[in-house]
Amino acid sequence: MSENKRALRRRLLAARAALSEADRRALNVGVTRQVLSSALYRGAQTLFIYVSMADEIGTHDIIRQAFADGKRVCVPLCGSRGEMTARCISSMGQLAPGVYGILEPLAGATPVPPEEIGLVIAPALACDRKGYRLGYGGGYYDRFLSRTSAQTAVLCAAQCVVDELPVEPFDRRCEWIITEGRVLHADEE
């Protein structure tokens, strides 16, 4: 990983942690509204979505609404060797803290093949207009995205959408960027 990515990641993590509770709530409400009203969401029968941690853009309300809408909901299960699989859940009660303290599906949750997923919703500290994300540096989503032909969207605060991020050869772009104010198609190169 380039030093530029490390420095940018540190700066963005600090800025995200410094958000006021009111700003964080407004961001979460806006992003949730944009996701749930999007054609991407409405058209996907099977949704693969991250389970947000405290400082991340919240996904719990999106997940609950997906259950209510009768969608098949898959969430990440991360392995010790950098692999991530999609596992089906039918309630938030089927999650427990995993290796990194992130809520993950309980043991025995049904795996869902990447080709059965209609929409992947990925987290980011920032993204650029081409759809490249800056995550936490583990490469889990890049490896997963390379195995699916699903529509892909990144959730990102509008203030964290930048013109360009440092990109490595293994980085995978998302086709859509969802902010608190709109759904954008990522610019192709």
Coordinates of C-alpha atoms in Angstrom, one line a residue:
M1 CA 0.0 0.0 0.0
S2 CA 1.3 3.4 -0.8
E3 CA 2.2 5.9 1.9
N4 CA -0.4 8.3 0.4
K5 CA -3.2 5.8 1.1
R6 CA -2.0 5.4 4.7
A7 CA -1.9 9.1 5.4
L8 CA -5.2 9.7 3.7
R9 CA -6.8 6.8 5.7
R10 CA -5.5 8.3 9.0
R11 CA -6.8 11.7 8.1
L12 CA -10.3 10.4 7.0
L13 CA -10.6 8.2 10.1
A14 CA -9.9 11.2 12.4
A15 CA -12.4 13.4 10.5
R16 CA -15.1 10.7 10.6
A17 CA -14.6 10.3 14.4
A18 CA -14.9 14.0 14.9
L19 CA -18.4 14.2 13.3
S20 CA -21.0 15.5 15.7
E21 CA -23.8 13.1 16.6
A22 CA -26.3 15.4 14.7
D23 CA -24.1 15.4 11.5
R24 CA -23.7 11.6 11.7
R25 CA -27.4 11.1 12.1
A26 CA -28.2 13.4 9.2
L27 CA -25.6 11.5 7.0
N28 CA -27.1 8.2 7.9
V29 CA -30.7 9.3 7.3
G30 CA -29.8 10.8 4.0
V31 CA -27.8 7.8 2.7
T32 CA -30.5 5.4 3.9
R33 CA -33.2 7.4 2.0
Q34 CA -31.0 7.5 -1.2
V35 CA -30.4 3.7 -1.1
L36 CA -34.0 2.7 -0.4
S37 CA -35.4 5.0 -3.1
S38 CA -32.9 3.9 -5.7
A39 CA -33.7 1.7 -8.7
L40 CA -30.6 -0.3 -7.7
Y41 CA -32.1 -1.3 -4.4
R42 CA -35.6 -1.9 -5.8
G43 CA -34.3 -4.1 -8.6
A44 CA -32.1 -6.3 -6.4
Q45 CA -33.7 -9.5 -5.0
T46 CA -30.5 -10.5 -3.2
L47 CA -28.5 -7.8 -1.4
F48 CA -25.0 -8.1 -0.1
I49 CA -24.4 -5.3 2.4
Y50 CA -21.8 -4.6 5.1
V51 CA -23.0 -4.4 8.8
S52 CA -21.9 -0.9 9.9
M53 CA -19.8 -0.2 12.9
A54 CA -20.3 2.9 15.1
D55 CA -18.4 5.5 13.0
E56 CA -19.4 4.1 9.5
I57 CA -22.3 5.2 7.4
G58 CA -25.1 3.2 9.0
T59 CA -26.6 0.2 7.3
H60 CA -28.8 -1.3 10.0
D61 CA -31.9 0.5 8.9
I62 CA -31.3 -0.5 5.3
I63 CA -30.9 -4.1 6.3
R64 CA -34.1 -4.0 8.4
Q65 CA -36.0 -2.5 5.5
A66 CA -34.6 -5.2 3.1
F67 CA -36.0 -7.9 5.5
A68 CA -39.4 -6.1 5.5
D69 CA -39.3 -5.8 1.7
G70 CA -38.8 -9.6 1.3
K71 CA -35.2 -9.4 0.0
R72 CA -32.6 -12.0 0.6
V73 CA -30.0 -10.3 2.7
C74 CA -26.4 -11.4 2.8
V75 CA -23.7 -10.0 5.0
P76 CA -19.9 -10.5 5.0
L77 CA -18.2 -13.2 6.9
C78 CA -14.4 -12.5 6.9
G79 CA -11.9 -15.3 7.2
S80 CA -8.4 -15.2 8.7
R81 CA -6.7 -15.3 5.3
G82 CA -8.3 -12.3 3.8
E83 CA -11.3 -14.0 2.2
M84 CA -14.8 -12.8 2.5
T85 CA -18.0 -14.8 1.8
A86 CA -21.6 -13.7 1.6
R87 CA -23.8 -15.3 4.3
C88 CA -27.6 -15.1 4.4
I89 CA -29.4 -13.8 7.4
S90 CA -33.1 -13.2 8.1
S91 CA -32.8 -11.0 11.2
M92 CA -30.3 -8.8 13.0
G93 CA -30.4 -11.3 15.9
Q94 CA -28.4 -13.7 13.7
L95 CA -25.3 -11.5 14.1
A96 CA -22.6 -11.6 16.7
P97 CA -19.2 -9.8 17.0
G98 CA -16.5 -11.4 14.9
V99 CA -12.7 -11.4 14.7
Y100 CA -12.5 -7.6 14.2
G101 CA -15.4 -6.7 16.5
I102 CA -17.6 -6.4 13.4
L103 CA -21.1 -8.0 13.6
E104 CA -21.0 -11.1 11.5
P105 CA -23.4 -14.0 10.8
L106 CA -23.5 -16.8 13.3
A107 CA -21.8 -20.1 12.5
G108 CA -23.9 -22.1 10.1
A109 CA -25.3 -19.2 8.2
T110 CA -26.0 -20.3 4.6
P111 CA -23.4 -19.2 2.1
V112 CA -24.6 -17.4 -1.0
P113 CA -22.6 -17.7 -4.2
P114 CA -21.4 -14.3 -5.6
E115 CA -23.3 -15.0 -8.9
E116 CA -26.7 -15.0 -7.0
I117 CA -26.2 -11.4 -5.7
G118 CA -28.0 -8.6 -7.4
L119 CA -26.5 -5.6 -5.5
V120 CA -23.3 -5.2 -3.4
I121 CA -23.2 -2.3 -1.0
A122 CA -19.6 -1.6 0.1
P123 CA -18.2 0.7 2.8
A124 CA -15.6 3.4 2.3
L125 CA -13.7 6.1 4.1
A126 CA -13.7 8.0 0.7
C127 CA -14.2 7.2 -2.9
D128 CA -13.3 8.9 -6.2
R129 CA -15.5 9.9 -9.1
K130 CA -14.4 6.7 -10.9
G131 CA -15.8 4.5 -8.2
Y132 CA -12.6 3.5 -6.5
R133 CA -12.9 3.2 -2.8
L134 CA -10.5 3.8 0.1
G135 CA -11.4 1.2 2.6
Y136 CA -9.5 0.0 5.7
G137 CA -6.6 -1.6 3.8
G138 CA -7.4 -5.3 4.1
G139 CA -8.5 -5.8 0.4
Y140 CA -11.5 -8.0 1.4
Y141 CA -14.0 -6.1 -0.8
D142 CA -11.6 -5.9 -3.7
R143 CA -11.2 -9.7 -3.7
F144 CA -14.9 -10.2 -3.3
L145 CA -15.9 -7.7 -6.1
S146 CA -13.6 -9.5 -8.5
R147 CA -15.8 -12.6 -8.1
T148 CA -19.2 -11.1 -8.7
S149 CA -21.1 -9.6 -11.7
A150 CA -23.6 -7.9 -9.4
Q151 CA -24.3 -4.1 -9.5
T152 CA -21.9 -2.5 -7.1
A153 CA -22.4 0.6 -5.0
V154 CA -20.3 2.4 -2.4
L155 CA -21.8 4.4 0.4
C156 CA -19.8 7.6 0.9
A157 CA -20.4 11.0 2.5
A158 CA -20.5 13.6 -0.2
Q159 CA -17.6 15.5 1.4
C160 CA -15.5 12.4 1.0
V161 CA -16.1 12.0 -2.8
V162 CA -12.8 13.2 -4.3
D163 CA -11.6 13.6 -7.9
E164 CA -9.0 10.9 -7.7
L165 CA -7.6 8.4 -5.1
P166 CA -4.3 6.5 -5.3
V167 CA -5.2 3.2 -7.0
E168 CA -3.3 -0.1 -6.9
P169 CA -3.6 -2.8 -9.6
F170 CA -5.8 -5.0 -7.4
D171 CA -8.3 -2.3 -6.6
R172 CA -11.8 -2.8 -7.9
R173 CA -14.2 0.1 -8.6
C174 CA -17.9 0.3 -7.8
E175 CA -20.3 1.3 -10.5
W176 CA -22.4 3.6 -8.3
I177 CA -21.7 6.1 -5.5
I178 CA -24.5 6.7 -3.0
T179 CA -24.1 9.8 -0.8
E180 CA -26.6 11.5 1.5
G181 CA -27.8 13.7 -1.4
R182 CA -27.8 11.5 -4.5
V183 CA -27.0 8.4 -6.4
L184 CA -24.2 8.9 -8.9
H185 CA -23.0 6.7 -11.7
A186 CA -19.2 6.4 -11.4
D187 CA -17.3 8.0 -14.3
E188 CA -15.7 5.5 -16.5
E189 CA -12.1 6.1 -17.5

